[in-house]
């Protein structure tokens, strides 16, 4: 039996291109699932904080944050958000930057590691990104994260204990150290089977193509 292809994804909950990249990856993998010899794939998400100095309760909207963080004129930021909203729509995602609550994402990353230990990381990643980008929910406070985790089916008390104790903070930092070792400076960033690096939210067809290529290489090896 040929080993599964590993796809390691560095991303941030607060990165709009990361959610698009996640959806495009899923769509690409769904294309390969219909192959006669369908590739077997295991996807793991890794932590990357784009703005680790962001307060949990940021005062202002996404326009305020980006204009201040990047020093861009508000009108240029508005155009940029409109553009990414259009790209997201093409991937089946309805972004609502008018509702979005900008926040620090370190606790959300800790929650993803908690979910990974329970074998349900992908479900938790999907719930967090959907809550943040399409529903305007807060993903930085422990209470809000516990509620979202409970929706996925986790025990609320266990989640609260993990987050309040910062049990998985070391795992978050280890991911960030690995990203630095790889030279990753922007996300999403995909490492395919430990040897191919793919940067950015590539189209679904591109993910399908490289998955098929790597699967063939593994069988030929």
JSON list of C-alpha atoms in Angstrom, two decimals:
[
{"chain": "A", "resi": 1, "resn": "UNK", "atom": "CA", "xyz": [0.00, 0.00, 0.00]},
{"chain": "A", "resi": 2, "resn": "UNK", "atom": "CA", "xyz": [1.46, 3.35, -1.05]},
{"chain": "A", "resi": 3, "resn": "UNK", "atom": "CA", "xyz": [1.72, 5.84, 1.81]},
{"chain": "A", "resi": 4, "resn": "UNK", "atom": "CA", "xyz": [-0.60, 8.82, 1.80]},
{"chain": "A", "resi": 5, "resn": "UNK", "atom": "CA", "xyz": [0.48, 12.14, 0.38]},
{"chain": "A", "resi": 6, "resn": "UNK", "atom": "CA", "xyz": [0.96, 14.65, 3.17]},
{"chain": "A", "resi": 7, "resn": "UNK", "atom": "CA", "xyz": [-0.13, 18.24, 2.60]},
{"chain": "A", "resi": 8, "resn": "UNK", "atom": "CA", "xyz": [1.01, 20.61, 5.34]},
{"chain": "A", "resi": 9, "resn": "UNK", "atom": "CA", "xyz": [-0.74, 23.97, 5.20]},
{"chain": "A", "resi": 10, "resn": "UNK", "atom": "CA", "xyz": [0.60, 27.06, 6.98]},
{"chain": "A", "resi": 11, "resn": "UNK", "atom": "CA", "xyz": [-2.23, 29.54, 7.40]},
{"chain": "A", "resi": 12, "resn": "UNK", "atom": "CA", "xyz": [-3.84, 32.11, 9.67]},
{"chain": "A", "resi": 13, "resn": "UNK", "atom": "CA", "xyz": [-7.51, 32.19, 10.64]},
{"chain": "A", "resi": 14, "resn": "UNK", "atom": "CA", "xyz": [-7.50, 35.93, 9.85]},
{"chain": "A", "resi": 15, "resn": "UNK", "atom": "CA", "xyz": [-6.02, 35.52, 6.36]},
{"chain": "A", "resi": 16, "resn": "UNK", "atom": "CA", "xyz": [-8.69, 35.86, 3.63]},
{"chain": "A", "resi": 17, "resn": "UNK", "atom": "CA", "xyz": [-6.52, 34.10, 1.04]},
{"chain": "A", "resi": 18, "resn": "UNK", "atom": "CA", "xyz": [-6.04, 31.17, 3.42]},
{"chain": "A", "resi": 19, "resn": "UNK", "atom": "CA", "xyz": [-9.75, 30.34, 3.48]},
{"chain": "A", "resi": 20, "resn": "UNK", "atom": "CA", "xyz": [-9.87, 30.63, -0.31]},
{"chain": "A", "resi": 21, "resn": "UNK", "atom": "CA", "xyz": [-6.78, 28.39, -0.52]},
{"chain": "A", "resi": 22, "resn": "UNK", "atom": "CA", "xyz": [-8.38, 25.86, 1.81]},
{"chain": "A", "resi": 23, "resn": "UNK", "atom": "CA", "xyz": [-11.52, 25.69, -0.30]},
{"chain": "A", "resi": 24, "resn": "UNK", "atom": "CA", "xyz": [-9.58, 25.46, -3.57]},
{"chain": "A", "resi": 25, "resn": "UNK", "atom": "CA", "xyz": [-7.44, 22.66, -2.13]},
{"chain": "A", "resi": 26, "resn": "UNK", "atom": "CA", "xyz": [-10.57, 20.76, -1.10]},
{"chain": "A", "resi": 27, "resn": "UNK", "atom": "CA", "xyz": [-12.10, 21.25, -4.53]},
{"chain": "A", "resi": 28, "resn": "UNK", "atom": "CA", "xyz": [-8.91, 20.07, -6.22]},
{"chain": "A", "resi": 29, "resn": "UNK", "atom": "CA", "xyz": [-8.69, 16.98, -4.02]},
{"chain": "A", "resi": 30, "resn": "UNK", "atom": "CA", "xyz": [-12.35, 16.23, -4.77]},
{"chain": "A", "resi": 31, "resn": "UNK", "atom": "CA", "xyz": [-11.45, 16.21, -8.47]},
{"chain": "A", "resi": 32, "resn": "UNK", "atom": "CA", "xyz": [-8.78, 13.56, -7.89]},
{"chain": "A", "resi": 33, "resn": "UNK", "atom": "CA", "xyz": [-11.13, 11.43, -5.78]},
{"chain": "A", "resi": 34, "resn": "UNK", "atom": "CA", "xyz": [-12.88, 10.32, -8.98]},
{"chain": "A", "resi": 35, "resn": "UNK", "atom": "CA", "xyz": [-9.63, 8.93, -10.47]},
{"chain": "A", "resi": 36, "resn": "UNK", "atom": "CA", "xyz": [-9.46, 5.14, -10.98]},
{"chain": "A", "resi": 37, "resn": "UNK", "atom": "CA", "xyz": [-6.45, 5.12, -8.64]},
{"chain": "A", "resi": 38, "resn": "UNK", "atom": "CA", "xyz": [-7.42, 8.05, -6.44]},
{"chain": "A", "resi": 39, "resn": "UNK", "atom": "CA", "xyz": [-4.57, 9.64, -4.44]},
{"chain": "A", "resi": 40, "resn": "UNK", "atom": "CA", "xyz": [-4.76, 9.16, -0.68]},
{"chain": "A", "resi": 41, "resn": "UNK", "atom": "CA", "xyz": [-4.11, 12.48, 1.03]},
{"chain": "A", "resi": 42, "resn": "UNK", "atom": "CA", "xyz": [-3.69, 13.67, 4.61]},
{"chain": "A", "resi": 43, "resn": "UNK", "atom": "CA", "xyz": [-4.00, 17.43, 5.22]},
{"chain": "A", "resi": 44, "resn": "UNK", "atom": "CA", "xyz": [-2.60, 19.10, 8.35]},
{"chain": "A", "resi": 45, "resn": "UNK", "atom": "CA", "xyz": [-2.94, 22.77, 9.25]},
{"chain": "A", "resi": 46, "resn": "UNK", "atom": "CA", "xyz": [-0.08, 24.65, 10.88]},
{"chain": "A", "resi": 47, "resn": "UNK", "atom": "CA", "xyz": [-0.06, 27.96, 12.73]},
{"chain": "A", "resi": 48, "resn": "UNK", "atom": "CA", "xyz": [1.06, 31.25, 11.25]},
{"chain": "A", "resi": 49, "resn": "UNK", "atom": "CA", "xyz": [0.19, 34.64, 12.78]},
{"chain": "A", "resi": 50, "resn": "UNK", "atom": "CA", "xyz": [0.14, 37.50, 10.29]},
{"chain": "A", "resi": 51, "resn": "UNK", "atom": "CA", "xyz": [-0.29, 40.15, 12.99]},
{"chain": "A", "resi": 52, "resn": "UNK", "atom": "CA", "xyz": [0.67, 38.71, 16.39]},
{"chain": "A", "resi": 53, "resn": "UNK", "atom": "CA", "xyz": [0.61, 42.16, 17.99]},
{"chain": "A", "resi": 54, "resn": "UNK", "atom": "CA", "xyz": [-3.10, 42.64, 17.26]},
{"chain": "A", "resi": 55, "resn": "UNK", "atom": "CA", "xyz": [-5.21, 43.11, 20.43]},
{"chain": "A", "resi": 56, "resn": "UNK", "atom": "CA", "xyz": [-7.94, 40.57, 21.16]},
{"chain": "A", "resi": 57, "resn": "UNK", "atom": "CA", "xyz": [-10.54, 43.33, 21.05]},
{"chain": "A", "resi": 58, "resn": "UNK", "atom": "CA", "xyz": [-9.46, 45.56, 18.19]},
{"chain": "A", "resi": 59, "resn": "UNK", "atom": "CA", "xyz": [-11.38, 48.82, 18.05]},
{"chain": "A", "resi": 60, "resn": "UNK", "atom": "CA", "xyz": [-12.45, 49.50, 14.50]},
{"chain": "A", "resi": 61, "resn": "UNK", "atom": "CA", "xyz": [-13.32, 47.58, 11.36]},
{"chain": "A", "resi": 62, "resn": "UNK", "atom": "CA", "xyz": [-11.15, 45.77, 8.83]},
{"chain": "A", "resi": 63, "resn": "UNK", "atom": "CA", "xyz": [-10.64, 49.01, 6.91]},
{"chain": "A", "resi": 64, "resn": "UNK", "atom": "CA", "xyz": [-9.28, 50.66, 10.05]},
{"chain": "A", "resi": 65, "resn": "UNK", "atom": "CA", "xyz": [-6.95, 47.74, 10.73]},
{"chain": "A", "resi": 66, "resn": "UNK", "atom": "CA", "xyz": [-5.48, 47.46, 7.24]},
{"chain": "A", "resi": 67, "resn": "UNK", "atom": "CA", "xyz": [-5.17, 51.20, 6.75]},
{"chain": "A", "resi": 68, "resn": "UNK", "atom": "CA", "xyz": [-3.28, 51.46, 10.04]},
{"chain": "A", "resi": 69, "resn": "UNK", "atom": "CA", "xyz": [-1.30, 48.22, 9.74]},
{"chain": "A", "resi": 70, "resn": "UNK", "atom": "CA", "xyz": [-0.23, 48.64, 6.11]},
{"chain": "A", "resi": 71, "resn": "UNK", "atom": "CA", "xyz": [-0.35, 52.44, 5.95]},
{"chain": "A", "resi": 72, "resn": "UNK", "atom": "CA", "xyz": [-2.58, 52.29, 2.87]},
{"chain": "A", "resi": 73, "resn": "UNK", "atom": "CA", "xyz": [-5.26, 54.85, 1.96]},
{"chain": "A", "resi": 74, "resn": "UNK", "atom": "CA", "xyz": [-8.73, 53.68, 3.03]},
{"chain": "A", "resi": 75, "resn": "UNK", "atom": "CA", "xyz": [-10.03, 53.80, -0.53]},
{"chain": "A", "resi": 76, "resn": "UNK", "atom": "CA", "xyz": [-7.23, 51.51, -1.71]},
{"chain": "A", "resi": 77, "resn": "UNK", "atom": "CA", "xyz": [-8.00, 49.12, 1.16]},
{"chain": "A", "resi": 78, "resn": "UNK", "atom": "CA", "xyz": [-11.67, 49.14, 0.21]},
{"chain": "A", "resi": 79, "resn": "UNK", "atom": "CA", "xyz": [-10.77, 48.22, -3.38]},
{"chain": "A", "resi": 80, "resn": "UNK", "atom": "CA", "xyz": [-8.52, 45.41, -2.11]},
{"chain": "A", "resi": 81, "resn": "UNK", "atom": "CA", "xyz": [-11.29, 43.99, 0.08]},
{"chain": "A", "resi": 82, "resn": "UNK", "atom": "CA", "xyz": [-13.77, 44.18, -2.80]},
{"chain": "A", "resi": 83, "resn": "UNK", "atom": "CA", "xyz": [-11.30, 42.26, -4.97]},
{"chain": "A", "resi": 84, "resn": "UNK", "atom": "CA", "xyz": [-10.75, 39.47, -2.46]},
{"chain": "A", "resi": 85, "resn": "UNK", "atom": "CA", "xyz": [-14.51, 39.26, -1.84]},
{"chain": "A", "resi": 86, "resn": "UNK", "atom": "CA", "xyz": [-14.97, 38.62, -5.55]},
{"chain": "A", "resi": 87, "resn": "UNK", "atom": "CA", "xyz": [-12.27, 35.95, -5.63]},
{"chain": "A", "resi": 88, "resn": "UNK", "atom": "CA", "xyz": [-13.81, 34.30, -2.57]},
{"chain": "A", "resi": 89, "resn": "UNK", "atom": "CA", "xyz": [-17.21, 34.24, -4.26]},
{"chain": "A", "resi": 90, "resn": "UNK", "atom": "CA", "xyz": [-15.62, 32.37, -7.15]},
{"chain": "A", "resi": 91, "resn": "UNK", "atom": "CA", "xyz": [-14.59, 29.69, -4.64]},
{"chain": "A", "resi": 92, "resn": "UNK", "atom": "CA", "xyz": [-18.09, 29.54, -3.16]},
{"chain": "A", "resi": 93, "resn": "UNK", "atom": "CA", "xyz": [-17.40, 31.73, -0.10]},
{"chain": "A", "resi": 94, "resn": "UNK", "atom": "CA", "xyz": [-19.46, 34.77, 0.88]},
{"chain": "A", "resi": 95, "resn": "UNK", "atom": "CA", "xyz": [-17.08, 37.14, 2.68]},
{"chain": "A", "resi": 96, "resn": "UNK", "atom": "CA", "xyz": [-18.61, 39.80, 4.93]},
{"chain": "A", "resi": 97, "resn": "UNK", "atom": "CA", "xyz": [-15.91, 42.32, 5.75]},
{"chain": "A", "resi": 98, "resn": "UNK", "atom": "CA", "xyz": [-18.64, 44.65, 6.99]},
{"chain": "A", "resi": 99, "resn": "UNK", "atom": "CA", "xyz": [-19.32, 42.21, 9.84]},
{"chain": "A", "resi": 100, "resn": "UNK", "atom": "CA", "xyz": [-15.78, 40.99, 10.47]},
{"chain": "A", "resi": 101, "resn": "UNK", "atom": "CA", "xyz": [-14.37, 41.42, 14.00]},
{"chain": "A", "resi": 102, "resn": "UNK", "atom": "CA", "xyz": [-10.60, 41.73, 13.74]},
{"chain": "A", "resi": 103, "resn": "UNK", "atom": "CA", "xyz": [-8.76, 40.03, 16.59]},
{"chain": "A", "resi": 104, "resn": "UNK", "atom": "CA", "xyz": [-5.63, 38.24, 17.76]},
{"chain": "A", "resi": 105, "resn": "UNK", "atom": "CA", "xyz": [-5.65, 34.64, 16.49]},
{"chain": "A", "resi": 106, "resn": "UNK", "atom": "CA", "xyz": [-3.21, 32.85, 18.83]},
{"chain": "A", "resi": 107, "resn": "UNK", "atom": "CA", "xyz": [-6.00, 31.22, 20.88]},
{"chain": "A", "resi": 108, "resn": "UNK", "atom": "CA", "xyz": [-7.73, 30.09, 17.69]},
{"chain": "A", "resi": 109, "resn": "UNK", "atom": "CA", "xyz": [-4.47, 28.42, 16.66]},
{"chain": "A", "resi": 110, "resn": "UNK", "atom": "CA", "xyz": [-4.26, 26.74, 20.06]},
{"chain": "A", "resi": 111, "resn": "UNK", "atom": "CA", "xyz": [-7.79, 25.44, 19.48]},
{"chain": "A", "resi": 112, "resn": "UNK", "atom": "CA", "xyz": [-6.74, 24.01, 16.11]},
{"chain": "A", "resi": 113, "resn": "UNK", "atom": "CA", "xyz": [-4.01, 22.04, 17.85]},
{"chain": "A", "resi": 114, "resn": "UNK", "atom": "CA", "xyz": [-6.51, 20.80, 20.43]},
{"chain": "A", "resi": 115, "resn": "UNK", "atom": "CA", "xyz": [-8.74, 19.65, 17.55]},
{"chain": "A", "resi": 116, "resn": "UNK", "atom": "CA", "xyz": [-5.78, 18.04, 15.80]},
{"chain": "A", "resi": 117, "resn": "UNK", "atom": "CA", "xyz": [-5.10, 15.93, 18.90]},
{"chain": "A", "resi": 118, "resn": "UNK", "atom": "CA", "xyz": [-8.73, 14.76, 18.69]},
{"chain": "A", "resi": 119, "resn": "UNK", "atom": "CA", "xyz": [-8.46, 13.96, 14.97]},
{"chain": "A", "resi": 120, "resn": "UNK", "atom": "CA", "xyz": [-10.91, 16.68, 13.91]},
{"chain": "A", "resi": 121, "resn": "UNK", "atom": "CA", "xyz": [-8.71, 19.59, 12.92]},
{"chain": "A", "resi": 122, "resn": "UNK", "atom": "CA", "xyz": [-10.20, 20.17, 9.47]},
{"chain": "A", "resi": 123, "resn": "UNK", "atom": "CA", "xyz": [-13.71, 20.54, 10.89]},
{"chain": "A", "resi": 124, "resn": "UNK", "atom": "CA", "xyz": [-12.49, 23.04, 13.46]},
{"chain": "A", "resi": 125, "resn": "UNK", "atom": "CA", "xyz": [-10.53, 25.03, 10.86]},
{"chain": "A", "resi": 126, "resn": "UNK", "atom": "CA", "xyz": [-13.61, 25.24, 8.66]},
{"chain": "A", "resi": 127, "resn": "UNK", "atom": "CA", "xyz": [-15.80, 26.37, 11.56]},
{"chain": "A", "resi": 128, "resn": "UNK", "atom": "CA", "xyz": [-13.33, 29.07, 12.63]},
{"chain": "A", "resi": 129, "resn": "UNK", "atom": "CA", "xyz": [-12.80, 30.50, 9.15]},
{"chain": "A", "resi": 130, "resn": "UNK", "atom": "CA", "xyz": [-16.50, 30.47, 8.35]},
{"chain": "A", "resi": 131, "resn": "UNK", "atom": "CA", "xyz": [-17.30, 32.17, 11.67]},
{"chain": "A", "resi": 132, "resn": "UNK", "atom": "CA", "xyz": [-14.67, 34.84, 11.06]},
{"chain": "A", "resi": 133, "resn": "UNK", "atom": "CA", "xyz": [-15.11, 35.67, 7.39]},
{"chain": "A", "resi": 134, "resn": "UNK", "atom": "CA", "xyz": [-18.78, 34.94, 6.66]},
{"chain": "A", "resi": 135, "resn": "UNK", "atom": "CA", "xyz": [-20.63, 35.29, 9.98]},
{"chain": "A", "resi": 136, "resn": "UNK", "atom": "CA", "xyz": [-18.85, 38.15, 11.76]},
{"chain": "A", "resi": 137, "resn": "UNK", "atom": "CA", "xyz": [-18.22, 36.11, 14.90]},
{"chain": "A", "resi": 138, "resn": "UNK", "atom": "CA", "xyz": [-15.40, 36.79, 17.35]},
{"chain": "A", "resi": 139, "resn": "UNK", "atom": "CA", "xyz": [-12.63, 34.16, 17.21]},
{"chain": "A", "resi": 140, "resn": "UNK", "atom": "CA", "xyz": [-10.16, 35.66, 19.69]},
{"chain": "A", "resi": 141, "resn": "UNK", "atom": "CA", "xyz": [-11.86, 35.28, 23.07]},
{"chain": "A", "resi": 142, "resn": "UNK", "atom": "CA", "xyz": [-11.92, 32.02, 25.00]},
{"chain": "A", "resi": 143, "resn": "UNK", "atom": "CA", "xyz": [-15.70, 32.08, 25.56]},
{"chain": "A", "resi": 144, "resn": "UNK", "atom": "CA", "xyz": [-16.41, 32.51, 21.85]},
{"chain": "A", "resi": 145, "resn": "UNK", "atom": "CA", "xyz": [-13.91, 29.81, 20.87]},
{"chain": "A", "resi": 146, "resn": "UNK", "atom": "CA", "xyz": [-15.41, 27.37, 23.38]},
{"chain": "A", "resi": 147, "resn": "UNK", "atom": "CA", "xyz": [-18.85, 27.97, 21.86]},
{"chain": "A", "resi": 148, "resn": "UNK", "atom": "CA", "xyz": [-17.57, 27.36, 18.32]},
{"chain": "A", "resi": 149, "resn": "UNK", "atom": "CA", "xyz": [-15.75, 24.19, 19.42]},
{"chain": "A", "resi": 150, "resn": "UNK", "atom": "CA", "xyz": [-18.94, 22.93, 21.08]},
{"chain": "A", "resi": 151, "resn": "UNK", "atom": "CA", "xyz": [-20.75, 23.40, 17.75]},
{"chain": "A", "resi": 152, "resn": "UNK", "atom": "CA", "xyz": [-18.21, 21.06, 16.16]},
{"chain": "A", "resi": 153, "resn": "UNK", "atom": "CA", "xyz": [-18.88, 18.52, 18.92]},
{"chain": "A", "resi": 154, "resn": "UNK", "atom": "CA", "xyz": [-16.08, 19.05, 21.42]},
{"chain": "A", "resi": 155, "resn": "UNK", "atom": "CA", "xyz": [-16.62, 19.04, 25.18]},
{"chain": "A", "resi": 156, "resn": "UNK", "atom": "CA", "xyz": [-16.83, 22.70, 26.24]},
{"chain": "A", "resi": 157, "resn": "UNK", "atom": "CA", "xyz": [-15.09, 22.15, 29.60]},
{"chain": "A", "resi": 158, "resn": "UNK", "atom": "CA", "xyz": [-12.18, 20.32, 27.97]},
{"chain": "A", "resi": 159, "resn": "UNK", "atom": "CA", "xyz": [-11.75, 23.07, 25.40]},
{"chain": "A", "resi": 160, "resn": "UNK", "atom": "CA", "xyz": [-11.88, 25.79, 28.05]},
{"chain": "A", "resi": 161, "resn": "UNK", "atom": "CA", "xyz": [-9.26, 24.01, 30.13]},
{"chain": "A", "resi": 162, "resn": "UNK", "atom": "CA", "xyz": [-6.96, 23.63, 27.12]},
{"chain": "A", "resi": 163, "resn": "UNK", "atom": "CA", "xyz": [-7.27, 27.29, 26.14]},
{"chain": "A", "resi": 164, "resn": "UNK", "atom": "CA", "xyz": [-7.05, 28.82, 29.62]},
{"chain": "A", "resi": 165, "resn": "UNK", "atom": "CA", "xyz": [-3.99, 26.72, 30.46]},
{"chain": "A", "resi": 166, "resn": "UNK", "atom": "CA", "xyz": [-2.34, 27.53, 27.09]},
{"chain": "A", "resi": 167, "resn": "UNK", "atom": "CA", "xyz": [-1.65, 23.80, 26.80]},
{"chain": "A", "resi": 168, "resn": "UNK", "atom": "CA", "xyz": [-1.08, 23.98, 23.05]},
{"chain": "A", "resi": 169, "resn": "UNK", "atom": "CA", "xyz": [0.80, 27.28, 22.86]},
{"chain": "A", "resi": 170, "resn": "UNK", "atom": "CA", "xyz": [4.10, 25.40, 22.49]},
{"chain": "A", "resi": 171, "resn": "UNK", "atom": "CA", "xyz": [2.63, 23.58, 19.46]},
{"chain": "A", "resi": 172, "resn": "UNK", "atom": "CA", "xyz": [1.71, 26.93, 17.90]},
{"chain": "A", "resi": 173, "resn": "UNK", "atom": "CA", "xyz": [5.24, 28.23, 18.45]},
{"chain": "A", "resi": 174, "resn": "UNK", "atom": "CA", "xyz": [6.73, 25.04, 17.00]},
{"chain": "A", "resi": 175, "resn": "UNK", "atom": "CA", "xyz": [4.70, 25.53, 13.81]},
{"chain": "A", "resi": 176, "resn": "UNK", "atom": "CA", "xyz": [5.89, 29.11, 13.57]},
{"chain": "A", "resi": 177, "resn": "UNK", "atom": "CA", "xyz": [9.50, 28.04, 14.06]},
{"chain": "A", "resi": 178, "resn": "UNK", "atom": "CA", "xyz": [9.13, 25.46, 11.27]},
{"chain": "A", "resi": 179, "resn": "UNK", "atom": "CA", "xyz": [7.67, 28.13, 9.00]},
{"chain": "A", "resi": 180, "resn": "UNK", "atom": "CA", "xyz": [10.70, 30.30, 9.70]},
{"chain": "A", "resi": 181, "resn": "UNK", "atom": "CA", "xyz": [13.02, 27.37, 8.99]},
{"chain": "A", "resi": 182, "resn": "UNK", "atom": "CA", "xyz": [11.28, 26.82, 5.64]},
{"chain": "A", "resi": 183, "resn": "UNK", "atom": "CA", "xyz": [11.55, 30.54, 4.87]},
{"chain": "A", "resi": 184, "resn": "UNK", "atom": "CA", "xyz": [7.78, 30.99, 4.70]},
{"chain": "A", "resi": 185, "resn": "UNK", "atom": "CA", "xyz": [6.99, 34.71, 4.76]},
{"chain": "A", "resi": 186, "resn": "UNK", "atom": "CA", "xyz": [3.38, 34.70, 3.60]},
{"chain": "A", "resi": 187, "resn": "UNK", "atom": "CA", "xyz": [0.37, 32.42, 3.77]},
{"chain": "A", "resi": 188, "resn": "UNK", "atom": "CA", "xyz": [-1.26, 30.26, 2.67]},
{"chain": "A", "resi": 189, "resn": "UNK", "atom": "CA", "xyz": [1.77, 28.08, 2.03]},
{"chain": "A", "resi": 190, "resn": "UNK", "atom": "CA", "xyz": [1.42, 24.39, 1.16]},
{"chain": "A", "resi": 191, "resn": "UNK", "atom": "CA", "xyz": [4.18, 21.81, 1.56]},
{"chain": "A", "resi": 192, "resn": "UNK", "atom": "CA", "xyz": [3.32, 18.78, -0.56]},
{"chain": "A", "resi": 193, "resn": "UNK", "atom": "CA", "xyz": [4.78, 15.50, 0.69]},
{"chain": "A", "resi": 194, "resn": "UNK", "atom": "CA", "xyz": [7.64, 17.33, 2.36]},
{"chain": "A", "resi": 195, "resn": "UNK", "atom": "CA", "xyz": [9.32, 18.29, -0.91]},
{"chain": "A", "resi": 196, "resn": "UNK", "atom": "CA", "xyz": [7.20, 20.70, -2.97]},
{"chain": "A", "resi": 197, "resn": "UNK", "atom": "CA", "xyz": [6.32, 24.19, -1.76]},
{"chain": "A", "resi": 198, "resn": "UNK", "atom": "CA", "xyz": [3.23, 25.89, -3.18]},
{"chain": "A", "resi": 199, "resn": "UNK", "atom": "CA", "xyz": [2.64, 29.53, -2.26]},
{"chain": "A", "resi": 200, "resn": "UNK", "atom": "CA", "xyz": [-0.70, 31.31, -2.36]},
{"chain": "A", "resi": 201, "resn": "UNK", "atom": "CA", "xyz": [-4.33, 30.40, -2.99]},
{"chain": "A", "resi": 202, "resn": "UNK", "atom": "CA", "xyz": [-3.79, 28.46, -6.20]},
{"chain": "A", "resi": 203, "resn": "UNK", "atom": "CA", "xyz": [-6.73, 27.37, -8.38]},
{"chain": "A", "resi": 204, "resn": "UNK", "atom": "CA", "xyz": [-8.36, 24.03, -7.65]},
{"chain": "A", "resi": 205, "resn": "UNK", "atom": "CA", "xyz": [-7.01, 22.56, -10.91]},
{"chain": "A", "resi": 206, "resn": "UNK", "atom": "CA", "xyz": [-3.44, 23.34, -9.84]},
{"chain": "A", "resi": 207, "resn": "UNK", "atom": "CA", "xyz": [-3.91, 21.44, -6.58]},
{"chain": "A", "resi": 208, "resn": "UNK", "atom": "CA", "xyz": [-5.41, 18.50, -8.46]},
{"chain": "A", "resi": 209, "resn": "UNK", "atom": "CA", "xyz": [-2.51, 18.47, -10.91]},
{"chain": "A", "resi": 210, "resn": "UNK", "atom": "CA", "xyz": [0.28, 18.45, -8.32]},
{"chain": "A", "resi": 211, "resn": "UNK", "atom": "CA", "xyz": [-1.54, 15.86, -6.22]},
{"chain": "A", "resi": 212, "resn": "UNK", "atom": "CA", "xyz": [-1.78, 13.51, -9.19]},
{"chain": "A", "resi": 213, "resn": "UNK", "atom": "CA", "xyz": [1.87, 14.17, -10.06]},
{"chain": "A", "resi": 214, "resn": "UNK", "atom": "CA", "xyz": [3.11, 13.39, -6.53]},
{"chain": "A", "resi": 215, "resn": "UNK", "atom": "CA", "xyz": [0.89, 10.30, -6.31]},
{"chain": "A", "resi": 216, "resn": "UNK", "atom": "CA", "xyz": [2.41, 8.96, -9.54]},
{"chain": "A", "resi": 217, "resn": "UNK", "atom": "CA", "xyz": [5.91, 9.68, -8.25]},
{"chain": "A", "resi": 218, "resn": "UNK", "atom": "CA", "xyz": [5.23, 7.79, -5.02]},
{"chain": "A", "resi": 219, "resn": "UNK", "atom": "CA", "xyz": [3.97, 4.74, -6.89]},
{"chain": "A", "resi": 220, "resn": "UNK", "atom": "CA", "xyz": [6.92, 4.77, -9.30]},
{"chain": "A", "resi": 221, "resn": "UNK", "atom": "CA", "xyz": [9.46, 5.12, -6.50]}
]
